[in-house]
Each structure stands twice: as structure tokens, then as C-alpha cells.
Tab-separated table of C-alpha atoms in Angstrom:
chain	number	residue	atom	x	y	z
A	1	UNK	CA	0.000	0.000	0.000
A	2	UNK	CA	2.854	2.377	0.786
A	3	UNK	CA	4.266	1.760	-2.693
A	4	UNK	CA	0.951	2.797	-4.253
A	5	UNK	CA	0.880	5.960	-2.124
A	6	UNK	CA	4.418	6.877	-3.208
A	7	UNK	CA	3.449	6.229	-6.825
A	8	UNK	CA	0.534	8.664	-6.429
A	9	UNK	CA	2.919	11.327	-5.097
A	10	UNK	CA	5.309	10.830	-8.016
A	11	UNK	CA	2.466	10.855	-10.557
A	12	UNK	CA	1.147	14.067	-9.011
A	13	UNK	CA	4.554	15.706	-9.389
A	14	UNK	CA	4.654	14.605	-13.027
A	15	UNK	CA	1.339	16.365	-13.595
A	16	UNK	CA	2.603	19.680	-12.258
A	17	UNK	CA	1.102	21.466	-15.251
A	18	UNK	CA	-2.389	20.482	-14.050
A	19	UNK	CA	-2.098	21.476	-10.391
A	20	UNK	CA	-0.238	24.668	-11.270
A	21	UNK	CA	-3.091	25.601	-13.596
A	22	UNK	CA	-5.826	24.634	-11.130
A	23	UNK	CA	-4.176	26.519	-8.259
A	24	UNK	CA	-3.775	29.653	-10.365
A	25	UNK	CA	-7.364	29.288	-11.597
A	26	UNK	CA	-8.610	29.087	-7.981
A	27	UNK	CA	-6.924	32.399	-7.177
A	28	UNK	CA	-8.319	34.082	-10.285
A	29	UNK	CA	-11.835	32.820	-9.594
A	30	UNK	CA	-11.756	33.971	-5.993
A	31	UNK	CA	-10.893	37.537	-6.989
A	32	UNK	CA	-12.801	37.712	-10.245
A	33	UNK	CA	-13.927	41.283	-11.035
A	34	UNK	CA	-11.945	42.574	-8.070
A	35	UNK	CA	-9.803	45.664	-8.607
A	36	UNK	CA	-6.845	44.669	-6.426
A	37	UNK	CA	-7.353	40.895	-6.533
A	38	UNK	CA	-5.120	38.995	-4.077
A	39	UNK	CA	-3.544	42.297	-3.065
A	40	UNK	CA	-6.601	42.868	-0.861
A	41	UNK	CA	-5.066	40.243	1.441
A	42	UNK	CA	-1.748	42.079	1.209
A	43	UNK	CA	-3.392	45.384	2.094
A	44	UNK	CA	-5.201	43.796	5.041
A	45	UNK	CA	-1.953	42.222	6.257
A	46	UNK	CA	-0.137	45.551	5.994
A	47	UNK	CA	-2.819	47.291	8.088
A	48	UNK	CA	-2.778	44.563	10.757
A	49	UNK	CA	1.032	44.577	10.915
A	50	UNK	CA	1.059	48.360	11.248
A	51	UNK	CA	-1.374	48.424	14.173
A	52	UNK	CA	0.230	45.401	15.852
A	53	UNK	CA	3.662	46.987	15.615
A	54	UNK	CA	2.430	50.218	17.185
A	55	UNK	CA	0.687	48.431	20.056
A	56	UNK	CA	2.876	45.420	20.804
A	57	UNK	CA	6.201	47.174	20.368
A	58	UNK	CA	5.067	49.376	23.254
A	59	UNK	CA	3.835	46.437	25.321
A	60	UNK	CA	7.075	44.514	24.826
A	61	UNK	CA	9.147	47.702	25.161
A	62	UNK	CA	10.770	47.165	21.768
A	63	UNK	CA	11.899	49.707	19.213
A	64	UNK	CA	9.308	49.751	16.423
A	65	UNK	CA	11.974	49.383	13.725
A	66	UNK	CA	13.195	46.236	15.450
A	67	UNK	CA	9.742	44.858	16.190
A	68	UNK	CA	8.028	45.531	12.852
A	69	UNK	CA	10.188	43.140	10.731
A	70	UNK	CA	9.687	40.474	13.404
A	71	UNK	CA	5.909	40.916	13.375
A	72	UNK	CA	5.606	41.249	9.593
A	73	UNK	CA	7.610	38.142	8.747
A	74	UNK	CA	6.024	36.147	11.568
A	75	UNK	CA	2.432	37.033	10.700
A	76	UNK	CA	2.796	36.415	6.969
A	77	UNK	CA	4.624	33.095	7.384
A	78	UNK	CA	2.076	32.001	9.967
A	79	UNK	CA	-0.751	32.939	7.605
A	80	UNK	CA	0.739	30.607	5.012
A	81	UNK	CA	1.098	27.761	7.518
A	82	UNK	CA	-2.353	28.235	9.072
A	83	UNK	CA	-4.124	28.429	5.699
A	84	UNK	CA	-2.497	25.178	4.570
A	85	UNK	CA	-3.589	23.484	7.790
A	86	UNK	CA	-7.194	24.726	7.723
A	87	UNK	CA	-7.768	24.189	4.005
A	88	UNK	CA	-5.714	20.993	4.050
A	89	UNK	CA	-8.120	19.356	6.501
A	90	UNK	CA	-10.876	19.575	3.850
A	91	UNK	CA	-8.739	19.474	0.706
A	92	UNK	CA	-10.364	16.346	-0.715
A	93	UNK	CA	-13.867	17.394	0.337
A	94	UNK	CA	-13.581	20.788	-1.347
A	95	UNK	CA	-12.093	19.175	-4.470
A	96	UNK	CA	-14.764	16.479	-4.703
A	97	UNK	CA	-16.240	17.798	-7.956
A	98	UNK	CA	-12.831	17.873	-9.653
A	99	UNK	CA	-11.913	14.443	-8.271
A	100	UNK	CA	-15.082	12.946	-9.753
A	101	UNK	CA	-14.618	14.595	-13.147
A	102	UNK	CA	-10.859	14.494	-13.797
A	103	UNK	CA	-8.895	11.214	-13.508
A	104	UNK	CA	-5.810	12.230	-11.550
A	105	UNK	CA	-3.885	11.018	-8.484
A	106	UNK	CA	-5.447	12.398	-5.310
A	107	UNK	CA	-2.295	14.040	-3.857
A	108	UNK	CA	-2.423	16.354	-6.871
A	109	UNK	CA	-5.072	18.352	-5.013
A	110	UNK	CA	-2.751	18.764	-2.042
A	111	UNK	CA	-0.078	20.221	-4.323
A	112	UNK	CA	-2.758	22.434	-5.847
A	113	UNK	CA	-3.698	23.750	-2.411
A	114	UNK	CA	-0.129	24.470	-1.297
A	115	UNK	CA	0.628	26.164	-4.633
A	116	UNK	CA	-2.498	28.307	-4.256
A	117	UNK	CA	-1.450	29.399	-0.767
A	118	UNK	CA	2.072	29.946	-2.086
A	119	UNK	CA	0.690	32.502	-4.544
A	120	UNK	CA	-0.890	34.408	-1.659
A	121	UNK	CA	2.414	34.179	0.207
A	122	UNK	CA	4.253	35.720	-2.733
A	123	UNK	CA	1.784	38.603	-2.787
A	124	UNK	CA	2.160	39.161	0.946
A	125	UNK	CA	5.948	39.000	0.691
A	126	UNK	CA	5.813	42.524	-0.710
A	127	UNK	CA	4.822	43.702	2.771
A	128	UNK	CA	7.926	42.070	4.254
A	129	UNK	CA	10.107	43.783	1.639
A	130	UNK	CA	8.564	47.188	2.371
A	131	UNK	CA	8.940	46.690	6.132
A	132	UNK	CA	12.583	45.660	5.744
A	133	UNK	CA	13.242	48.817	3.709
A	134	UNK	CA	11.484	50.947	6.336
A	135	UNK	CA	13.357	49.287	9.202
A	136	UNK	CA	16.645	49.331	7.269
A	137	UNK	CA	17.261	45.618	7.806
A	138	UNK	CA	20.614	44.683	6.337
A	139	UNK	CA	20.741	41.766	3.907
A	140	UNK	CA	23.439	39.168	4.572
A	141	UNK	CA	24.542	35.892	3.039
A	142	UNK	CA	22.361	34.180	5.657
A	143	UNK	CA	19.313	35.773	4.017
A	144	UNK	CA	19.714	33.331	1.116
A	145	UNK	CA	18.872	30.514	3.530
A	146	UNK	CA	15.255	31.630	3.318
A	147	UNK	CA	14.874	29.648	0.068
A	148	UNK	CA	15.915	26.174	1.355
A	149	UNK	CA	14.065	26.969	4.606
A	150	UNK	CA	10.860	27.738	2.718
A	151	UNK	CA	11.221	24.531	0.717
A	152	UNK	CA	11.560	22.607	3.972
A	153	UNK	CA	8.426	24.251	5.360
A	154	UNK	CA	6.510	23.434	2.164
A	155	UNK	CA	7.692	19.826	2.412
A	156	UNK	CA	6.224	19.657	5.911
A	157	UNK	CA	2.988	21.390	4.966
A	158	UNK	CA	2.363	18.952	2.117
A	159	UNK	CA	2.428	15.920	4.405
A	160	UNK	CA	0.284	17.754	6.964
A	161	UNK	CA	-2.340	18.579	4.343
A	162	UNK	CA	-2.222	15.019	2.974
A	163	UNK	CA	-2.631	13.548	6.450
A	164	UNK	CA	-5.373	15.925	7.601
A	165	UNK	CA	-7.175	15.677	4.266
A	166	UNK	CA	-7.196	11.879	4.387
A	167	UNK	CA	-8.557	11.829	7.934
A	168	UNK	CA	-10.892	14.766	7.345
A	169	UNK	CA	-12.567	13.037	4.399
A	170	UNK	CA	-13.553	10.165	6.698
A	171	UNK	CA	-14.292	12.139	9.856
A	172	UNK	CA	-15.996	15.444	9.063
A	173	UNK	CA	-15.279	16.775	12.555
A	174	UNK	CA	-11.576	17.130	11.687
A	175	UNK	CA	-11.924	20.359	9.644
A	176	UNK	CA	-13.953	21.916	12.460
A	177	UNK	CA	-11.400	20.822	15.064
A	178	UNK	CA	-8.526	22.267	13.026
A	179	UNK	CA	-10.345	25.578	12.560
A	180	UNK	CA	-10.923	25.697	16.315
A	181	UNK	CA	-7.379	24.896	17.388
A	182	UNK	CA	-5.435	27.004	14.873
A	183	UNK	CA	-6.154	30.249	16.819
A	184	UNK	CA	-4.854	28.533	19.971
A	185	UNK	CA	-1.717	27.483	18.092
A	186	UNK	CA	-1.313	31.093	16.993
A	187	UNK	CA	-1.135	32.215	20.613
A	188	UNK	CA	1.403	29.509	21.498
A	189	UNK	CA	3.610	30.165	18.476
A	190	UNK	CA	6.090	33.087	18.499
A	191	UNK	CA	4.404	34.857	15.598
A	192	UNK	CA	4.799	38.428	16.860
A	193	UNK	CA	7.036	37.702	19.818
A	194	UNK	CA	10.289	35.873	20.419
A	195	UNK	CA	11.056	33.005	22.755
A	196	UNK	CA	13.458	35.308	24.592
A	197	UNK	CA	10.492	37.503	25.576
A	198	UNK	CA	9.208	34.702	27.853
A	199	UNK	CA	10.529	33.977	31.348
A	200	UNK	CA	12.914	31.031	31.285
A	201	UNK	CA	10.450	28.878	33.184
A	202	UNK	CA	7.797	29.279	30.474
A	203	UNK	CA	9.868	28.954	27.304
A	204	UNK	CA	8.943	25.282	27.111
A	205	UNK	CA	5.579	26.445	25.685
A	206	UNK	CA	7.366	27.528	22.517
A	207	UNK	CA	9.891	24.681	22.459
A	208	UNK	CA	7.271	21.902	22.484
A	209	UNK	CA	5.351	23.587	19.671
A	210	UNK	CA	6.521	22.156	16.312
A	211	UNK	CA	5.264	25.231	14.482
A	212	UNK	CA	7.803	27.330	16.347
A	213	UNK	CA	10.549	25.653	14.332
A	214	UNK	CA	8.679	25.882	11.020
A	215	UNK	CA	8.184	29.595	11.607
A	216	UNK	CA	11.658	30.410	12.855
A	217	UNK	CA	13.530	28.465	10.163
A	218	UNK	CA	12.164	30.978	7.615
A	219	UNK	CA	11.926	34.121	9.730
A	220	UNK	CA	15.462	34.062	11.116
A	221	UNK	CA	17.095	34.245	7.644
A	222	UNK	CA	14.687	37.049	6.677
A	223	UNK	CA	15.995	39.014	9.659
A	224	UNK	CA	19.560	38.438	8.475
A	225	UNK	CA	20.912	35.622	10.640
A	226	UNK	CA	21.274	31.860	10.296
A	227	UNK	CA	18.943	29.410	12.087
A	228	UNK	CA	20.579	27.129	14.609
A	229	UNK	CA	21.361	23.502	13.844
A	230	UNK	CA	18.631	22.513	16.302
A	231	UNK	CA	15.957	24.336	14.280
A	232	UNK	CA	17.066	22.734	11.017
A	233	UNK	CA	17.204	19.316	12.678
A	234	UNK	CA	13.720	19.677	14.161
A	235	UNK	CA	12.217	20.615	10.780
A	236	UNK	CA	13.965	17.749	8.995
A	237	UNK	CA	12.876	15.220	11.645
A	238	UNK	CA	9.300	16.477	11.372
A	239	UNK	CA	9.436	15.944	7.612
A	240	UNK	CA	10.790	12.390	7.917
A	241	UNK	CA	8.376	11.265	10.641
A	242	UNK	CA	5.450	13.213	9.195
A	243	UNK	CA	5.801	11.811	5.691
A	244	UNK	CA	5.981	8.284	7.096
A	245	UNK	CA	2.731	8.768	9.018
A	246	UNK	CA	1.003	10.643	6.204
A	247	UNK	CA	1.874	8.072	3.531
A	248	UNK	CA	0.751	5.217	5.780
A	249	UNK	CA	-2.564	6.923	6.531
A	250	UNK	CA	-3.174	7.912	2.930
A	251	UNK	CA	-2.268	4.414	1.673
A	252	UNK	CA	-4.924	2.890	3.896
A	253	UNK	CA	-7.623	5.342	2.814
A	254	UNK	CA	-6.806	6.089	-0.845
A	255	UNK	CA	-9.161	3.456	-2.233
A	256	UNK	CA	-12.049	4.769	-0.096
A	257	UNK	CA	-11.565	8.524	-0.418
A	258	UNK	CA	-13.713	8.795	-3.534
A	259	UNK	CA	-16.644	7.248	-1.620
A	260	UNK	CA	-16.123	9.326	1.529
A	261	UNK	CA	-16.333	12.618	-0.326
């Protein structure tokens, strides 16, 4: 069964032209006849980041030019992660019409989802660039690490969406549970704060949260430094263990998914 699941993943990658088209089509349909299109999300993110920086930089007693890049990169990366989790839990349910009409390997719809959210991320990245210019953040060679770090995050998000989508197709409570717990994860993840802001006795809250590492592995290079070996190791281990679990779960449910949705 695992071999069949791996074959589906490979076949989905071979049909990149299809999921790239479908993901781009989803974005265009969502913002059809809109003046700014996906940049409405960018504008909303910019407004939220601006207000958060004004308020929380004062609460945390941080200089706004130091805090704003932290908040901007954290919020936008978290938005990408959270959207993949929430939409991933119902990825097969929401794609049921396409699944029934187009003969294609099921993981293709997971790639379609992550690509779609990646487009939104690219739009929102303009906010990070503008904030970095405003805050005069210096680019270093470590900044280039953002590209392998982002690929590692995407690798983790794909197995998460595949796992949650497979379970969510069978148990319809899963999408609701994910939507409920994502805001709680937001509070426990250093999105607009750093682990160093917490008292030493409470830093375990961030350390036991796997999304801390997925967030920091991308944000730290954006801010001009290199992530620690521990952060890279945690993300790689999550990918290895996660893909093993996700492929096993998907292999057991792949033949029934079409009936569940």
C-alpha cells in the first residue's frame, strides 16, 4: 500500500502542469472582477502589521523598527502555515467535484492547495520587503537561507495537508477541530514575539510547539541571521516522521476517499 501511495505522489509531481493551472485558476476565480485581486489580502496584512507593531512594540518595550520586521515576517509566514492546515483538513472534500470529473492522483489536489497558498504568500511577501526597507534591515549571506528553509516548510505542509485531508474526508469533525485549534496554536507560536520575551520557566511552551521551528527556520534568515542547527534538525525530523505517518494513513484510505467525499 505504501508503494501505491508513493506512486501517487510521483504521478502528481509529473502532472505539475495540471495542479499549477488549477491553483492559479482558484486564485483568479476567488478575486474575479476585483480591482486589487489577491492584493486585498496584502493590504489587510499591511494594516494589521502596522497596528500590531504600534501596540505590541510598546507592550514589549521594543523599538518599532526592530519589532516591525519580526511581526511582519512572523504574521505572513504564519498565515501561510495556518491556511495550509485549515484548508488541508478539507482538501479532498472541497475538491470532490474535480476528483469525480478528472482522472488524476489524489495528492495532486494537495499540491494544488499548497501552490495556491504559495501565490498568496508571494503577494504578501511585498509587505515584508517594504517593512525591511522601512526598518533598514541589512541583507546578509544568511538571508539566502530563506529559500531552502521555505522549501523545507513546504515539504512539511504537504504531508500535513495530505494527512489531515485523508482523515478529514472520513471524519468530518476534523476540519472543524482544526479551525478551532489554529487560533490557539497562533497564541502559542512566536508569531509576533520571540522566545526570549518569555521567562525562562515558560519557554517550554514555545519549544514543544513544532510550528515554532517551522516559523523560525524561515523568519530568522529574513531578519539576516542563520537558524541554529537545532531548528534545522527539528524541521527535517518532522518531515521524515510526518511523511511516514502521512503516507501510511493515505495508503490505507486512498481506495475509499472517492466514496467518503
